[in-house]
Amino acid sequence: MLDPDEECLCVAKANRLEIYTQTPNGLVLEHSRSIYGKVTMLQKLRPASSTTDHLFVGTDRSMYFTVSWDKSKSQLRTEKSFVDQADRSARDSQSGDRCFVDPSGRFMTLELYEGIITVLPIVQKSKKKGDPEVGSLGDPVLARIPELFVRSSAFLYPRKASEKPKIALLYEDSQKNVQVTARELSYIAGGSDGAGSVELEDIEQVHQEAEPGASHLIPVPAPAYGIFIIGETSITYLDEVNSQTLVEPLPEATIFVAWEQISPQQFLLADDYGKLYLLFLMLRDNGVVEGWKLENIGETSRASVLIYLDNGYLFVGSHQGDSQVIRLGEKSIEAVQVFPNIAPILDFTIMDMGSRGGDDQTNEFSSGQARIVTGSGAFKDGSLRSVRSGVGMEEQGLLGEMEHINDLFSLKSTGTSDFVDTLVVSFVDETRVFQFSSDGDVEEVEECHGLSLSEGTLLATNVPNHRLLQITTSTVRLLELESGMLISDWTSPDGQAITAASANDRTVVLSVGGTNVTVLDIQHNLKVIAEKAFGNRFQIACVTVPYSYTQICIVGFWHNASISILKLDTLEVLQTEVIGEEGISVPRSVLVSQILAEQPPTVFVATADGNVLTYFMNIEDYTLSGKKSVVLGTQQANLKSLPRGNGLCNVFATCEHPSLIHGSDGHIVYSAITAEKATCVCTFDSAFYPSSIAIATPEDLKIAFVDTERMTHVQTLPLYEAVRRIAYSTKLKAFGLGTIKRTLEEGTEVVQSHFKLVDEVMFKELDTYTLNSDELVESVIRAELDDGFGDVADRFIVGTAYLDDEQDEPMRGRILVFEATEDRRLKLIAEQAAKGACRALAMVEGQIVAALIKTIVLYSFEYETPSKPFLTKCASYRTSTAPIDITVIDNYIAVADLMKSVSIVEYKRGENGLPDTLNEVARHFQTTWATAVAHIDENTYLESDAEGNLMVLNQNINGVTEDDRRRLNITSEMLLGEMVNKIRKINIPTAPHATVSLRAFLATVEGSIYLFGLIAPEKRDLLMRLQANIAKFVESPGKIAFNKYRAFKNTVREAEEPFRFVDGEVIEQFADCSPEVQEQIVQGLGVNMEDVKGIVDGLRRLH
């Protein structure tokens, strides 16, 4: 698709399309693009005039289109899009959408609805100018068939070129019998102004009854021809022409889920339990099928799709586990590449990466600080995943415990070396030096190249002509590198201290006594170039001299919170920029760095109040423009440049929330880094530790490798069980997990459920409690409960359900309370039988709330003796159908119901001997199949449903009538396109003038994690109009309308557009538009371009 001579792999993940190329080092992602719709089908086509394949894409909203690769723009180009193919009167296919191209290349078929096959002719001849191009898709034609529930289908390989295409169908008839039939496709082309017609005629000689568990049809090419019918207990070969049928039982019953052809006689099969099989078709010399052989060749993730990549490599695409590239051996397999996948997310919890002060916290300063721990995967692919979007740091070695390190510098011992080998460590009153050998050995030396070690070092660096430069608070020293001989030194004539220093290869700039600036010439042995006294009113806070622009330096001043650009040879002020409020926004660190390619250099200014300001610097006249400000913390950040190659640099900001500032897609990005206690850093590109940094903390000094940009970091604890529920205790520093394990024993599926205790720091399993046979975990929470001695302690509460084969719903369950003992073991301290499955748990005013099958029940946790607690039922409330999720706000309980949306229940403690009560005070009266609910603001709730919609519900407590006050009204709604499994509320401080205040994280079946926020009232209209303008000017693949994509849709109603909802991904596309398009988008909004850019940059930093 990307190149005529190179195969590529196209992968669809929810609404994202990814294109990979195959290299000797594995698959490499070349392009990724979001689609307005969840992708349900992919197929390749090759028009006659195209040198590359086109990709046919189908979505869940019945929108279909073909795209090709535009090499000049490195983007997907829409070739043809089809109008909405939805049939309101037809029922969706129960076995999923399917798309096939017949082997002769004449037709493509779509199976979208029961009893209907949509046929798209592939143009074979172009008679005159204006006709469709040969190889392109014609207009779709519908053909009806009597086979309704089709499990699988396939085009049969033609035995003659003149044969009409034949489609084999594996279907279930009205008597629940599984049959195989075939139909012949006859197409009659229409006229110039009309579509053609299609008939699918039954082939009488192809009628075969299949086993009840049959799931797949595999067409067999020449020389054997025919078709395989894949079942749970047998595999059948059927020759539809010669009426030959071969049925052989499987060695062991299993459920096959995917297949792929390797050669005309070899096929790969994957089953539901992660096993991979090789199916070999055995032929006689005359090409007649003799039989088949099935071999188990290994185990992979549970496959959703198999794609043979050629040369013995197989791509295993998995929705329930990690996708893999497998190398196929003779009778074995080897995983050579793994693509982490956190889908499906069954549950998750949020951990604080900063102070660890409590639950539901994230850091407001730099993006990526939140650590989300998910219960991901299903059954054997189940795992606990720690997910964090940020810059990763991997420790390479520890030099030792050292306190009060002020700064770090790396040096080369020889002028010809490509690597540094010396680390200079500066303290308040001394300097220490460590030398590294090429094999990583470290030695502290008493003297090194003539460096002064009896005082702290402000700067140490290699300079041209095999020399070293060292600056201390008292002197500037220029040294011969090889001999350590002092070439020249400079001290202040009146003995004033050097308070700040910066240097490049030619010049040294000093702040002397805090009021004077002195410039020294390195090439002329520290000759004074210029000196200037600014006086006591203009105390100097920081200085810098750029490496690439040698005519200027920049000085920051305390008094008036400003920076000035000075001409080096005269110290004439070229420009002064006031950066903030005097006395508060004092510049404390300033740096010039080339962050973005093909753009002006960036000036970074870190202030005393935790802000970092950026400006673009014009290299012609050194004027500053494009001022932006980002809050990194509450304390000043120290800025250090880290080269990343190609003349570009990153900037490491050390503060209470260390961040890496880097360029990405033409934008400056601030990303959190895992160096939580870093005080100072320097680059350390040594032979043994290439591309590393030295990093100091208040306690120690270490060498580490740091990513060059933000990535999603996933730490995995394989459990080989589905992690259905997860709870986190900050006090215990542990997770409580409810898991389900599935195994196949002698052809019988066995399910067993556990509750596990997992350590947060080591990320390892500590203890496991096995539930009873046929008992499954349904819910898990962490709660503070009475410990029996007048204090409270963290406990895990587990809700369960018993399976009953004779009932559609489990009718029994238990509530279990666990204590984590001092030796970190689980101890069951209380249990309560429940009349139904315990779907969800919560705490309200110290009482346990349990969502059972048809009721909400309130339990009190009490003690008979200090060692014997028990649960007592206090109150109950009957729901409409079945509660799915609950959330608690003060004494109110929001209940998400299976079919009847959300209701609000008030809990009142009994007084004067009266019992506690639960009373409904509000309800959403629409029919909605709810999946999760969370409280996001006062009297406001966020609800998700099973059809992928999000709704914001508000209770008008000041309504005129009682009915008004009891009604939950929809204030916003949109189609997310993915089913949300869990919503977790977050509580973080919001800046006074923030555009968006963050309220919740959402996790979906597709493995996506979304961030939800409320827009400030004064910005709502602006953002909604900005979204509408961007949707007009930014075209999506397939030319699908944004409003159509995000419009609310369920079985009851369908909207035309999203209602009072803003899609952050669309807003952020503004930054990727050309300046001309940006100007058009901003027109009519009532704000200028810079204001919109500021809003968009602020939104980008939220995640």
PDB file of N, CA, C and O in Angstrom, residues 569-621:
ATOM      1  N   ASP A 569      29.652  41.929  22.527  1.00  0.00           N
ATOM      2  CA  ASP A 569      30.881  42.718  22.489  1.00  0.00           C
ATOM      3  C   ASP A 569      30.764  44.044  23.223  1.00  0.00           C
ATOM      4  O   ASP A 569      31.768  44.609  23.667  1.00  0.00           O
ATOM      5  N   THR A 570      29.532  44.546  23.415  1.00  0.00           N
ATOM      6  CA  THR A 570      29.362  45.840  24.095  1.00  0.00           C
ATOM      7  C   THR A 570      28.435  45.765  25.304  1.00  0.00           C
ATOM      8  O   THR A 570      28.345  46.725  26.069  1.00  0.00           O
ATOM      9  N   LEU A 571      27.719  44.641  25.446  1.00  0.00           N
ATOM     10  CA  LEU A 571      26.691  44.472  26.481  1.00  0.00           C
ATOM     11  C   LEU A 571      25.573  45.512  26.361  1.00  0.00           C
ATOM     12  O   LEU A 571      24.915  45.882  27.335  1.00  0.00           O
ATOM     13  N   GLU A 572      25.381  45.964  25.133  1.00  0.00           N
ATOM     14  CA  GLU A 572      24.260  46.850  24.845  1.00  0.00           C
ATOM     15  C   GLU A 572      22.963  46.053  24.891  1.00  0.00           C
ATOM     16  O   GLU A 572      22.883  44.932  24.396  1.00  0.00           O
ATOM     17  N   VAL A 573      21.934  46.617  25.496  1.00  0.00           N
ATOM     18  CA  VAL A 573      20.640  45.949  25.606  1.00  0.00           C
ATOM     19  C   VAL A 573      19.919  46.047  24.263  1.00  0.00           C
ATOM     20  O   VAL A 573      19.605  47.148  23.791  1.00  0.00           O
ATOM     21  N   LEU A 574      19.655  44.881  23.661  1.00  0.00           N
ATOM     22  CA  LEU A 574      18.940  44.840  22.397  1.00  0.00           C
ATOM     23  C   LEU A 574      17.435  44.770  22.606  1.00  0.00           C
ATOM     24  O   LEU A 574      16.658  45.321  21.838  1.00  0.00           O
ATOM     25  N   GLN A 575      17.016  44.050  23.642  1.00  0.00           N
ATOM     26  CA  GLN A 575      15.584  43.917  23.926  1.00  0.00           C
ATOM     27  C   GLN A 575      15.398  43.523  25.380  1.00  0.00           C
ATOM     28  O   GLN A 575      16.182  42.743  25.939  1.00  0.00           O
ATOM     29  N   THR A 576      14.379  44.050  25.998  1.00  0.00           N
ATOM     30  CA  THR A 576      14.012  43.668  27.359  1.00  0.00           C
ATOM     31  C   THR A 576      12.573  43.165  27.355  1.00  0.00           C
ATOM     32  O   THR A 576      11.693  43.795  26.769  1.00  0.00           O
ATOM     33  N   GLU A 577      12.360  42.058  28.029  1.00  0.00           N
ATOM     34  CA  GLU A 577      11.029  41.451  28.089  1.00  0.00           C
ATOM     35  C   GLU A 577      10.640  41.268  29.547  1.00  0.00           C
ATOM     36  O   GLU A 577      11.331  40.577  30.312  1.00  0.00           O
ATOM     37  N   VAL A 578       9.543  41.910  29.962  1.00  0.00           N
ATOM     38  CA  VAL A 578       9.015  41.701  31.314  1.00  0.00           C
ATOM     39  C   VAL A 578       8.229  40.398  31.303  1.00  0.00           C
ATOM     40  O   VAL A 578       7.279  40.244  30.524  1.00  0.00           O
ATOM     41  N   ILE A 579       8.589  39.472  32.172  1.00  0.00           N
ATOM     42  CA  ILE A 579       8.005  38.127  32.089  1.00  0.00           C
ATOM     43  C   ILE A 579       6.861  37.908  33.064  1.00  0.00           C
ATOM     44  O   ILE A 579       6.139  36.910  32.963  1.00  0.00           O
ATOM     45  N   GLY A 580       6.694  38.793  34.050  1.00  0.00           N
ATOM     46  CA  GLY A 580       5.605  38.568  34.992  1.00  0.00           C
ATOM     47  C   GLY A 580       5.567  39.616  36.070  1.00  0.00           C
ATOM     48  O   GLY A 580       6.156  40.705  35.948  1.00  0.00           O
ATOM     49  N   GLU A 581       4.899  39.277  37.148  1.00  0.00           N
ATOM     50  CA  GLU A 581       4.695  40.214  38.243  1.00  0.00           C
ATOM     51  C   GLU A 581       5.964  40.365  39.064  1.00  0.00           C
ATOM     52  O   GLU A 581       6.605  39.384  39.430  1.00  0.00           O
ATOM     53  N   GLU A 582       6.326  41.589  39.332  1.00  0.00           N
ATOM     54  CA  GLU A 582       7.561  41.881  40.063  1.00  0.00           C
ATOM     55  C   GLU A 582       7.523  41.244  41.443  1.00  0.00           C
ATOM     56  O   GLU A 582       6.524  41.294  42.153  1.00  0.00           O
ATOM     57  N   GLY A 583       8.639  40.581  41.812  1.00  0.00           N
ATOM     58  CA  GLY A 583       8.745  39.954  43.122  1.00  0.00           C
ATOM     59  C   GLY A 583       8.198  38.546  43.186  1.00  0.00           C
ATOM     60  O   GLY A 583       8.422  37.835  44.157  1.00  0.00           O
ATOM     61  N   ILE A 584       7.438  38.131  42.155  1.00  0.00           N
ATOM     62  CA  ILE A 584       6.853  36.777  42.143  1.00  0.00           C
ATOM     63  C   ILE A 584       7.429  35.967  40.993  1.00  0.00           C
ATOM     64  O   ILE A 584       8.002  34.904  41.205  1.00  0.00           O
ATOM     65  N   SER A 585       7.306  36.503  39.786  1.00  0.00           N
ATOM     66  CA  SER A 585       7.786  35.778  38.607  1.00  0.00           C
ATOM     67  C   SER A 585       9.235  36.139  38.305  1.00  0.00           C
ATOM     68  O   SER A 585       9.569  36.679  37.256  1.00  0.00           O
ATOM     69  N   VAL A 586      10.109  35.848  39.260  1.00  0.00           N
ATOM     70  CA  VAL A 586      11.534  36.163  39.093  1.00  0.00           C
ATOM     71  C   VAL A 586      12.195  35.100  38.219  1.00  0.00           C
ATOM     72  O   VAL A 586      12.052  33.908  38.495  1.00  0.00           O
ATOM     73  N   PRO A 587      12.914  35.505  37.161  1.00  0.00           N
ATOM     74  CA  PRO A 587      13.596  34.489  36.347  1.00  0.00           C
ATOM     75  C   PRO A 587      14.747  33.868  37.126  1.00  0.00           C
ATOM     76  O   PRO A 587      15.621  34.580  37.628  1.00  0.00           O
ATOM     77  N   ARG A 588      14.760  32.531  37.234  1.00  0.00           N
ATOM     78  CA  ARG A 588      15.810  31.854  38.007  1.00  0.00           C
ATOM     79  C   ARG A 588      16.683  30.958  37.147  1.00  0.00           C
ATOM     80  O   ARG A 588      17.766  30.558  37.552  1.00  0.00           O
ATOM     81  N   SER A 589      16.204  30.629  35.950  1.00  0.00           N
ATOM     82  CA  SER A 589      17.011  29.808  35.037  1.00  0.00           C
ATOM     83  C   SER A 589      16.585  30.160  33.624  1.00  0.00           C
ATOM     84  O   SER A 589      15.380  30.242  33.337  1.00  0.00           O
ATOM     85  N   VAL A 590      17.557  30.392  32.745  1.00  0.00           N
ATOM     86  CA  VAL A 590      17.240  30.767  31.375  1.00  0.00           C
ATOM     87  C   VAL A 590      18.104  29.936  30.442  1.00  0.00           C
ATOM     88  O   VAL A 590      19.258  29.628  30.744  1.00  0.00           O
ATOM     89  N   LEU A 591      17.513  29.557  29.287  1.00  0.00           N
ATOM     90  CA  LEU A 591      18.198  28.636  28.372  1.00  0.00           C
ATOM     91  C   LEU A 591      17.693  28.894  26.959  1.00  0.00           C
ATOM     92  O   LEU A 591      16.498  29.152  26.754  1.00  0.00           O
ATOM     93  N   VAL A 592      18.585  28.815  25.973  1.00  0.00           N
ATOM     94  CA  VAL A 592      18.201  28.879  24.563  1.00  0.00           C
ATOM     95  C   VAL A 592      18.466  27.519  23.950  1.00  0.00           C
ATOM     96  O   VAL A 592      19.577  26.978  24.066  1.00  0.00           O
ATOM     97  N   SER A 593      17.458  26.929  23.304  1.00  0.00           N
ATOM     98  CA  SER A 593      17.605  25.573  22.782  1.00  0.00           C
ATOM     99  C   SER A 593      16.816  25.413  21.496  1.00  0.00           C
ATOM    100  O   SER A 593      15.775  26.042  21.311  1.00  0.00           O
ATOM    101  N   GLN A 594      17.341  24.566  20.610  1.00  0.00           N
ATOM    102  CA  GLN A 594      16.644  24.252  19.360  1.00  0.00           C
ATOM    103  C   GLN A 594      15.802  23.004  19.603  1.00  0.00           C
ATOM    104  O   GLN A 594      16.247  21.877  19.462  1.00  0.00           O
ATOM    105  N   ILE A 595      14.548  23.212  19.975  1.00  0.00           N
ATOM    106  CA  ILE A 595      13.645  22.100  20.310  1.00  0.00           C
ATOM    107  C   ILE A 595      12.953  21.571  19.064  1.00  0.00           C
ATOM    108  O   ILE A 595      12.807  20.359  18.874  1.00  0.00           O
ATOM    109  N   LEU A 596      12.523  22.476  18.199  1.00  0.00           N
ATOM    110  CA  LEU A 596      11.729  22.108  17.030  1.00  0.00           C
ATOM    111  C   LEU A 596      12.559  22.266  15.766  1.00  0.00           C
ATOM    112  O   LEU A 596      13.263  23.262  15.586  1.00  0.00           O
ATOM    113  N   ALA A 597      12.477  21.270  14.890  1.00  0.00           N
ATOM    114  CA  ALA A 597      13.193  21.322  13.621  1.00  0.00           C
ATOM    115  C   ALA A 597      12.553  22.357  12.700  1.00  0.00           C
ATOM    116  O   ALA A 597      11.330  22.547  12.716  1.00  0.00           O
ATOM    117  N   GLU A 598      13.387  23.032  11.927  1.00  0.00           N
ATOM    118  CA  GLU A 598      12.937  23.991  10.917  1.00  0.00           C
ATOM    119  C   GLU A 598      12.095  25.117  11.510  1.00  0.00           C
ATOM    120  O   GLU A 598      11.198  25.652  10.870  1.00  0.00           O
ATOM    121  N   GLN A 599      12.363  25.454  12.759  1.00  0.00           N
ATOM    122  CA  GLN A 599      11.698  26.582  13.406  1.00  0.00           C
ATOM    123  C   GLN A 599      12.731  27.387  14.179  1.00  0.00           C
ATOM    124  O   GLN A 599      13.838  26.905  14.445  1.00  0.00           O
ATOM    125  N   PRO A 600      12.412  28.621  14.550  1.00  0.00           N
ATOM    126  CA  PRO A 600      13.385  29.425  15.304  1.00  0.00           C
ATOM    127  C   PRO A 600      13.732  28.769  16.636  1.00  0.00           C
ATOM    128  O   PRO A 600      12.960  27.954  17.172  1.00  0.00           O
ATOM    129  N   PRO A 601      14.894  29.122  17.193  1.00  0.00           N
ATOM    130  CA  PRO A 601      15.241  28.582  18.519  1.00  0.00           C
ATOM    131  C   PRO A 601      14.260  29.081  19.575  1.00  0.00           C
ATOM    132  O   PRO A 601      13.609  30.114  19.411  1.00  0.00           O
ATOM    133  N   THR A 602      14.173  28.331  20.659  1.00  0.00           N
ATOM    134  CA  THR A 602      13.232  28.644  21.734  1.00  0.00           C
ATOM    135  C   THR A 602      14.000  29.128  22.956  1.00  0.00           C
ATOM    136  O   THR A 602      14.993  28.523  23.362  1.00  0.00           O
ATOM    137  N   VAL A 603      13.540  30.227  23.547  1.00  0.00           N
ATOM    138  CA  VAL A 603      14.087  30.723  24.807  1.00  0.00           C
ATOM    139  C   VAL A 603      13.190  30.242  25.942  1.00  0.00           C
ATOM    140  O   VAL A 603      11.976  30.486  25.937  1.00  0.00           O
ATOM    141  N   PHE A 604      13.785  29.530  26.895  1.00  0.00           N
ATOM    142  CA  PHE A 604      13.056  29.026  28.062  1.00  0.00           C
ATOM    143  C   PHE A 604      13.454  29.857  29.277  1.00  0.00           C
ATOM    144  O   PHE A 604      14.645  30.080  29.526  1.00  0.00           O
ATOM    145  N   VAL A 605      12.456  30.276  30.047  1.00  0.00           N
ATOM    146  CA  VAL A 605      12.703  31.029  31.278  1.00  0.00           C
ATOM    147  C   VAL A 605      11.914  30.353  32.398  1.00  0.00           C
ATOM    148  O   VAL A 605      10.685  30.291  32.339  1.00  0.00           O
ATOM    149  N   ALA A 606      12.637  29.837  33.416  1.00  0.00           N
ATOM    150  CA  ALA A 606      11.983  29.232  34.573  1.00  0.00           C
ATOM    151  C   ALA A 606      11.934  30.262  35.692  1.00  0.00           C
ATOM    152  O   ALA A 606      12.953  30.887  36.030  1.00  0.00           O
ATOM    153  N   THR A 607      10.764  30.463  36.268  1.00  0.00           N
ATOM    154  CA  THR A 607      10.578  31.494  37.288  1.00  0.00           C
ATOM    155  C   THR A 607      10.476  30.886  38.677  1.00  0.00           C
ATOM    156  O   THR A 607      10.267  29.678  38.841  1.00  0.00           O
ATOM    157  N   ALA A 608      10.593  31.749  39.676  1.00  0.00           N
ATOM    158  CA  ALA A 608      10.627  31.287  41.062  1.00  0.00           C
ATOM    159  C   ALA A 608       9.311  30.686  41.515  1.00  0.00           C
ATOM    160  O   ALA A 608       9.278  29.927  42.488  1.00  0.00           O
ATOM    161  N   ASP A 609       8.197  31.009  40.835  1.00  0.00           N
ATOM    162  CA  ASP A 609       6.889  30.510  41.269  1.00  0.00           C
ATOM    163  C   ASP A 609       6.466  29.232  40.536  1.00  0.00           C
ATOM    164  O   ASP A 609       5.300  28.841  40.598  1.00  0.00           O
ATOM    165  N   GLY A 610       7.394  28.574  39.828  1.00  0.00           N
ATOM    166  CA  GLY A 610       7.085  27.291  39.209  1.00  0.00           C
ATOM    167  C   GLY A 610       6.641  27.342  37.774  1.00  0.00           C
ATOM    168  O   GLY A 610       6.285  26.311  37.207  1.00  0.00           O
ATOM    169  N   ASN A 611       6.648  28.524  37.151  1.00  0.00           N
ATOM    170  CA  ASN A 611       6.269  28.646  35.745  1.00  0.00           C
ATOM    171  C   ASN A 611       7.484  28.472  34.842  1.00  0.00           C
ATOM    172  O   ASN A 611       8.609  28.781  35.228  1.00  0.00           O
ATOM    173  N   VAL A 612       7.226  27.993  33.632  1.00  0.00           N
ATOM    174  CA  VAL A 612       8.235  28.004  32.575  1.00  0.00           C
ATOM    175  C   VAL A 612       7.633  28.761  31.400  1.00  0.00           C
ATOM    176  O   VAL A 612       6.571  28.386  30.887  1.00  0.00           O
ATOM    177  N   LEU A 613       8.310  29.843  30.990  1.00  0.00           N
ATOM    178  CA  LEU A 613       7.848  30.637  29.854  1.00  0.00           C
ATOM    179  C   LEU A 613       8.695  30.317  28.635  1.00  0.00           C
ATOM    180  O   LEU A 613       9.894  30.036  28.751  1.00  0.00           O
ATOM    181  N   THR A 614       8.071  30.334  27.474  1.00  0.00           N
ATOM    182  CA  THR A 614       8.801  30.082  26.236  1.00  0.00           C
ATOM    183  C   THR A 614       8.557  31.225  25.248  1.00  0.00           C
ATOM    184  O   THR A 614       7.472  31.817  25.207  1.00  0.00           O
ATOM    185  N   TYR A 615       9.597  31.520  24.471  1.00  0.00           N
ATOM    186  CA  TYR A 615       9.522  32.519  23.404  1.00  0.00           C
ATOM    187  C   TYR A 615      10.247  31.965  22.190  1.00  0.00           C
ATOM    188  O   TYR A 615      11.231  31.215  22.324  1.00  0.00           O
ATOM    189  N   PHE A 616       9.792  32.316  21.019  1.00  0.00           N
ATOM    190  CA  PHE A 616      10.564  32.085  19.811  1.00  0.00           C
ATOM    191  C   PHE A 616      11.483  33.278  19.597  1.00  0.00           C
ATOM    192  O   PHE A 616      11.052  34.431  19.743  1.00  0.00           O
ATOM    193  N   MET A 617      12.752  33.007  19.246  1.00  0.00           N
ATOM    194  CA  MET A 617      13.726  34.081  19.045  1.00  0.00           C
ATOM    195  C   MET A 617      14.053  34.236  17.566  1.00  0.00           C
ATOM    196  O   MET A 617      14.484  33.281  16.911  1.00  0.00           O
ATOM    197  N   ASN A 618      13.842  35.429  17.047  1.00  0.00           N
ATOM    198  CA  ASN A 618      14.191  35.741  15.666  1.00  0.00           C
ATOM    199  C   ASN A 618      15.705  35.831  15.556  1.00  0.00           C
ATOM    200  O   ASN A 618      16.347  36.649  16.229  1.00  0.00           O
ATOM    201  N   ILE A 619      16.326  34.988  14.720  1.00  0.00           N
ATOM    202  CA  ILE A 619      17.788  34.935  14.652  1.00  0.00           C
ATOM    203  C   ILE A 619      18.377  36.090  13.847  1.00  0.00           C
ATOM    204  O   ILE A 619      19.604  36.253  13.788  1.00  0.00           O
ATOM    205  N   GLU A 620      17.521  36.911  13.228  1.00  0.00           N
ATOM    206  CA  GLU A 620      18.011  38.077  12.486  1.00  0.00           C
ATOM    207  C   GLU A 620      18.204  39.278  13.412  1.00  0.00           C
ATOM    208  O   GLU A 620      19.264  39.916  13.414  1.00  0.00           O
ATOM    209  N   ASP A 621      17.163  39.599  14.200  1.00  0.00           N
ATOM    210  CA  ASP A 621      17.261  40.774  15.074  1.00  0.00           C
ATOM    211  C   ASP A 621      17.114  40.428  16.553  1.00  0.00           C
ATOM    212  O   ASP A 621      17.076  41.316  17.397  1.00  0.00           O
TER     213      ASP A 621
END
